[in-house]
Amino acid sequence: MATDSNEILEQVTQSEYKYGFYTDIETEFAPKGLDENTIRYISAKKEEPEWMLEFRLKAFRHWQQLPEPEWAHLHYPKIDYQDAYYYAAPKPKKELQSLDEVDPELLETFNKLGISLEEQKRLAGVAVDAVIDSVSVKTTFQDTLAKHGIIFCSFSEAVRNHPELVRKYMGTVVPYTDNFFAALNSAVFSDGSFVYIPKGVRCPLELSTYFRINAANTGQFERTLIVADEGSYVSYMEGCTAPMRDENQLHAAIVEIITLDNAEVKYSTVQNWYPGDKDGNGGIYNFVTKRGLCKGRNSKISWTQVETGSAITWKYPSCVLMGDNSVGEFYSVAVTNHFQQADTGTKMIHIGKNTRSTIISKGISAGRSNNSYRGLVKILPGATNARNFSQCDSLLLGDQCGAHTFPYIEAKNESSIVEHEATTSKISEDQLFYCNQRGIDTEKAIGLIVNGYAKEVLNKLPMEFAVEAQKLLSISLEGSVG
Amino acid sequence: MANIVEQHTLPLDELLMQQFREQRSLITAHDLPAITSLRDKHFADFEQNGFPHNQLEKWRFSRITDLLDETFEHSLQPEDVKNKNLSEMFRCEVHNFNTEIISVLNGWYYDTNGGYHVSEEGVIVSGLRTAMKQFPDLVEKHFGTIANSEHNTFVSINTALVQDGVFIYVPDNVQVPRTLQILKLIDRTGPHFVQNRNLIVIGRNSHLSLMHCDDSINHHTSLINTVTEVLVQENASLEIYKLQNLNDNSGLVNSTFIRQLADSNVKTVALTFNGGYIRNNVQSFLDGRGAHADIMGLYLMDKEQHVDNQVRVMHNQPHCTSNELFKGILDDEATAVFNGYIYVARDAQKTNAYQNNRNILLKPTAVVDTMPFLEIYADDVKCSHGATIGQLDEDAMFYLRSRGISKANARLLLMYAFAADIVNVIEIEPLRVRIDDMVKKRLRGELSVCENCVLHCSTPEKDYHFDIDYSKI
């Protein structure tokens, strides 16, 4: 039986990426390479105000001083930052009024991805902002949202139409000095989404951004800013895919969330960038800085992520719990297969009194991949009665993969309670035997067990996403779900 | 005493480098050739990297730079002990506990019986310097083979300059009946940098139990850099109890490297009661199938004391098991760091590894940083780790209070129970009773760096207990 399950595990871990097609859309590029001229080019192309260009240049000059971080448990050849395009936009770029005006090739792309803008508009009640190669191509449902005073638009539109909001909040959670990739993003970011929920508004729709890298040899640098004013609520979803290519592509994003008093933001990600083929060629290098600031009292930020893609993942969605009684949550399933490497986790910084945080992280490694959880729980002296619970489990499928855990816990307040637990194991033969005995074949049993293992996190996803996430989980581990 | 370098202006690293360059012939005078070349290699490493600084990942929670700023002396020759009453200094009176005492004063091995001792069964106890002369084959075969200086250049400078320490050799099939007790005392006026190097080799199917006590006699600043290499061969077993009771001005960097072969069994228990800055590095290499390691620690710190336990367990072979448990109680402005690291190599299947760190903070100013890491490359393993930071259990507190026990006593009782998990793993009964006593004293704040050493707590006959009416519980 052991050999049986080994064979099936092998099959399971040999699957291929299904979103690897490339769409032939006419694309406009910035000149290859990165210097101040590239940044001026991007800024001019986007007709940005002076202060924005200033911000970019400051970030760029800072970035030039920074060494690339090497502390993560990741191994990849040095990235040549001059050998990539920093701006690529589908052509022609003009203001779109309805879906009919969107390039049909592009629509086809989204249809193939199962992100039918058309259909979504009619049925799902999800407002979608689609970002392809760094530029937002279409945002749906803007009218409905406007009725509630909600702003949901591309970042460049926000810079044009709501400069006061952007200036007030941009860079306050992730300053450009934060880290190497945040500085890079701040210098060259091309677009992204902007959300503002006014006081007391509960957003009636789930907001969603779909990111797609299409063009070759480009980096994608988008930036998301979500501001939830007092007493508001929004659920935000993010998905991403890319074509299959032999070379590696760089993705460095920033997400900033700010919640004021009594506000709540739920941010869900299904990350499915191209992970590279089964020999480890190609794939996206994903270096993302995501951070939420619970600025107000009783505010809450919840991160849920399903990470199945990318050759390299470097991502730590974090919560700074500044307001008293604020709550931070992090739920994550990270699947690595073939030669993928993930170093992902979270930071929970407790500053306010009675702040609470929960971390549930489930790692699944297969093939020759390496999957690391890296987390920080920090209780500052003022965080009286802070409470944290962390659980990070790893599941190993196959004897060539690795699962690692690097939690940091710093407690500087005696009234806080911090708990961390973690286990690492493989699918137990007893569980498999039990399933087999009930007539469930080994392949299905593995799917069942993996899904059960990840359930705690999948349950936290919005319904529309949960379905996709479960599908992805089964694709990543091929056919394991019956 | 002309060859003792008296430098009062140089920073420690420069002083040590200058000593090595200028007095290399003195340093290597007693060496075996292999050791001299090892010294050169480690010196080059130290020259390049220097002492660890506060920005390094492995050192940023245990900032050592301030301590290194002190102007230390470092001597390359043993001092004259004619005026000191050694037997009085090294008197150890653990009640009902018969140990064989190995005396190390300011880093130098002292023995009135000519420098080394070989028992009937062939157990060798010797100073390291003497051993290089008397047992060159044994020393050359094992010295420097287990210790490594990764993330820890204290090992490099130790290897480069160290002059003495303890050498213990247990031949195959010998159960050493008496516990060996290494008593290390620091008795110097003025800030002193002291290095020790211990080499312990346990033969197949043999057993040894060892106590390793670090104590200071006075309140002068010292920085002690101890490196211990231990080889435990097939089916052998070893217990090491480390007792650390230093004054608040002293620093101790204690690096222990243990290599275990098949079916061997090692238990190390680090009991840290006092000390200004204590860093314990333990690296366990499980290099044979069926090896088992228990690595335990208890730290009870107060004032501005700092303790850091860096534990690395390398599961290099299948079917090995390890168990780490570290517990600490922190009062006042004390700080504690725990960094556990379980590494499971690619083919080390059927590994079972457990790691736990539990802390209680008593004051708002106490700080704990805990990092329980796992790095796993094999799939058929069971590894788990946990860490908690919290306070005394409120429910338990309430229960005790409701039985009429005063708050202060209930607190003591709960802390004592918390510490008991570690104390109870001590297998030598008289020692356990003694440690138990010490824990009680420490929790009541009555155990300071005492007259001589921890173990001669002034009145060993007197039993120590809390004023608690147990019948009520």
Coordinates of N, CA and C in Angstrom, one line a residue, chain A residues 238-319:
Chain A
E238 N -8.6 39.2 -3.9 CA -7.5 39.4 -4.9 C -7.1 38.1 -5.5
G239 N -7.0 38.1 -6.8 CA -6.6 36.9 -7.5 C -5.5 37.2 -8.5
C240 N -4.7 36.2 -8.9 CA -3.7 36.5 -9.9 C -3.2 35.3 -10.6
T241 N -2.9 35.5 -11.9 CA -2.3 34.4 -12.7 C -1.4 35.0 -13.7
A242 N -0.6 34.2 -14.4 CA 0.4 34.6 -15.4 C 0.6 33.5 -16.4
P243 N 1.1 33.9 -17.6 CA 1.4 32.8 -18.6 C 2.6 32.0 -18.2
M244 N 2.8 30.9 -18.9 CA 3.9 30.0 -18.7 C 5.1 30.6 -19.5
R245 N 6.2 30.8 -18.9 CA 7.4 31.3 -19.6 C 8.6 30.6 -19.0
D246 N 9.6 30.6 -19.8 CA 10.9 29.9 -19.3 C 11.6 30.9 -18.3
E247 N 11.5 32.1 -18.6 CA 12.3 33.0 -17.7 C 11.4 33.4 -16.5
N248 N 12.1 33.9 -15.5 CA 11.4 34.3 -14.3 C 10.9 35.8 -14.4
Q249 N 9.8 36.0 -13.9 CA 9.3 37.4 -13.9 C 9.1 37.9 -12.5
L250 N 9.3 39.2 -12.3 CA 9.2 39.8 -11.0 C 7.9 40.4 -10.7
H251 N 7.4 40.2 -9.5 CA 6.2 40.8 -9.1 C 6.5 41.4 -7.7
A252 N 6.3 42.7 -7.5 CA 6.6 43.3 -6.2 C 5.5 44.2 -5.9
A253 N 4.5 43.8 -5.1 CA 3.4 44.7 -4.8 C 3.4 45.2 -3.4
I254 N 2.5 46.2 -3.2 CA 2.3 46.7 -1.9 C 0.8 46.8 -1.6
V255 N 0.4 46.3 -0.5 CA -1.0 46.5 -0.1 C -1.0 47.2 1.2
E256 N -1.7 48.3 1.3 CA -1.9 49.0 2.6 C -3.4 49.0 3.0
I257 N -3.6 48.7 4.2 CA -5.0 48.8 4.7 C -5.0 49.7 6.0
I258 N -6.0 50.6 6.0 CA -6.1 51.4 7.2 C -7.6 51.2 7.7
T259 N -7.7 50.8 9.0 CA -9.1 50.8 9.5 C -9.2 51.8 10.7
L260 N -10.2 52.6 10.6 CA -10.4 53.6 11.7 C -11.4 53.0 12.7
D261 N -11.8 53.8 13.7 CA -12.6 53.2 14.8 C -13.7 52.3 14.3
N262 N -13.8 51.1 14.9 CA -14.9 50.2 14.7 C -15.0 49.7 13.2
A263 N -14.0 49.9 12.4 CA -14.1 49.5 11.0 C -13.5 48.1 10.9
E264 N -13.9 47.4 9.8 CA -13.4 46.0 9.6 C -13.1 45.8 8.1
V265 N -11.9 45.2 7.9 CA -11.6 44.9 6.5 C -11.2 43.4 6.5
K266 N -11.8 42.7 5.5 CA -11.4 41.3 5.3 C -10.8 41.2 4.0
Y267 N -9.5 40.8 3.9 CA -8.8 40.8 2.7 C -8.4 39.3 2.4
S268 N -8.9 38.9 1.2 CA -8.7 37.5 0.8 C -7.9 37.4 -0.5
T269 N -6.9 36.5 -0.5 CA -6.1 36.4 -1.7 C -6.1 35.0 -2.1
V270 N -6.3 34.8 -3.4 CA -5.9 33.5 -4.0 C -4.8 33.8 -5.0
Q271 N -3.6 33.4 -4.6 CA -2.4 33.7 -5.4 C -2.1 32.5 -6.2
N272 N -2.2 32.7 -7.5 CA -1.8 31.6 -8.4 C -1.0 32.1 -9.6
W273 N 0.0 32.8 -9.3 CA 1.0 33.2 -10.3 C 1.6 31.9 -10.9
Y274 N 2.1 32.0 -12.1 CA 2.8 30.8 -12.7 C 3.9 30.3 -11.8
P275 N 3.9 29.1 -11.4 CA 4.9 28.6 -10.4 C 6.1 28.0 -11.1
G276 N 6.2 28.0 -12.4 CA 7.4 27.4 -13.1 C 7.0 26.0 -13.4
D277 N 7.7 25.4 -14.3 CA 7.3 24.0 -14.7 C 7.9 23.0 -13.7
K278 N 7.7 21.7 -14.0 CA 8.0 20.8 -13.0 C 9.5 20.5 -12.8
D279 N 10.3 21.1 -13.7 CA 11.8 21.1 -13.5 C 12.3 22.4 -12.9
G280 N 11.4 23.2 -12.5 CA 11.8 24.4 -11.9 C 12.2 25.6 -12.8
N281 N 11.9 25.5 -14.1 CA 12.2 26.6 -15.0 C 11.0 27.6 -15.0
G282 N 11.4 28.8 -15.0 CA 10.4 29.9 -15.1 C 9.6 30.1 -13.8
G283 N 8.6 30.9 -13.9 CA 7.8 31.1 -12.7 C 8.0 32.6 -12.3
I284 N 7.0 33.0 -11.5 CA 7.0 34.4 -11.0 C 7.8 34.5 -9.7
Y285 N 8.6 35.5 -9.5 CA 9.2 35.8 -8.2 C 8.3 36.8 -7.6
N286 N 7.7 36.4 -6.5 CA 6.6 37.2 -5.9 C 7.1 37.8 -4.6
F287 N 7.4 39.1 -4.6 CA 7.9 39.8 -3.3 C 6.9 40.8 -2.9
V288 N 6.1 40.5 -2.0 CA 4.9 41.4 -1.7 C 5.0 41.9 -0.3
T289 N 4.7 43.2 -0.1 CA 4.6 43.8 1.2 C 3.2 44.1 1.5
K290 N 2.5 43.4 2.4 CA 1.1 43.7 2.7 C 1.1 44.0 4.2
R291 N 0.4 45.1 4.5 CA 0.3 45.4 5.9 C -0.9 46.2 6.2
G292 N -1.6 45.9 7.3 CA -2.8 46.6 7.7 C -2.5 47.4 9.0
L293 N -3.1 48.5 9.1 CA -3.0 49.3 10.3 C -4.3 49.4 11.0
C294 N -4.5 48.8 12.1 CA -5.8 49.0 12.9 C -5.6 50.3 13.7
K295 N -5.9 51.4 13.1 CA -5.6 52.6 13.7 C -6.6 53.0 14.8
G296 N -7.9 52.6 14.5 CA -8.9 53.0 15.4 C -9.2 52.0 16.5
R297 N -10.0 52.4 17.5 CA -10.4 51.4 18.5 C -11.3 50.4 17.9
N298 N -11.3 49.2 18.5 CA -12.2 48.1 18.1 C -12.2 47.8 16.6
S299 N -11.1 48.2 15.9 CA -11.1 47.9 14.5 C -10.5 46.5 14.3
K300 N -10.7 46.0 13.0 CA -10.3 44.6 12.8 C -9.8 44.4 11.4
I301 N -8.7 43.7 11.2 CA -8.2 43.4 9.9 C -8.0 41.9 9.8
S302 N -8.5 41.3 8.8 CA -8.4 39.9 8.7 C -7.8 39.5 7.3
W303 N -6.6 38.8 7.3 CA -6.0 38.4 6.1 C -6.3 36.9 5.9
T304 N -6.8 36.5 4.7 CA -6.9 35.1 4.4 C -6.1 34.9 3.1
Q305 N -5.2 34.0 3.0 CA -4.5 33.8 1.8 C -4.5 32.3 1.4
V306 N -4.6 32.0 0.1 CA -4.3 30.7 -0.4 C -3.2 30.9 -1.4
E307 N -2.1 30.4 -1.1 CA -0.9 30.6 -1.9 C -0.6 29.3 -2.6
T308 N -0.8 29.3 -3.9 CA -0.5 28.0 -4.6 C 0.6 28.3 -5.7
G309 N 0.7 29.5 -6.2 CA 1.5 29.8 -7.3 C 2.9 30.4 -6.9
S310 N 3.6 30.9 -7.9 CA 4.9 31.6 -7.8 C 6.0 30.6 -7.6
A311 N 7.1 30.9 -8.3 CA 8.3 30.1 -8.1 C 8.9 30.5 -6.7
I312 N 8.9 31.8 -6.4 CA 9.4 32.3 -5.1 C 8.3 33.1 -4.5
T313 N 8.0 32.8 -3.3 CA 7.0 33.7 -2.6 C 7.7 34.2 -1.3
W314 N 7.6 35.5 -1.2 CA 8.2 36.3 -0.1 C 7.1 37.2 0.4
K315 N 6.4 36.9 1.4 CA 5.1 37.6 1.6 C 4.7 37.5 3.1
Y316 N 4.5 38.6 3.7 CA 4.2 38.5 5.1 C 3.0 39.5 5.5
P317 N 1.8 39.2 5.1 CA 0.7 40.1 5.4 C 0.6 40.4 6.9
S318 N 0.7 41.6 7.3 CA 0.8 41.9 8.8 C -0.2 42.8 9.3
C319 N -0.4 42.9 10.6 CA -1.3 43.8 11.2 C -0.6 44.6 12.3

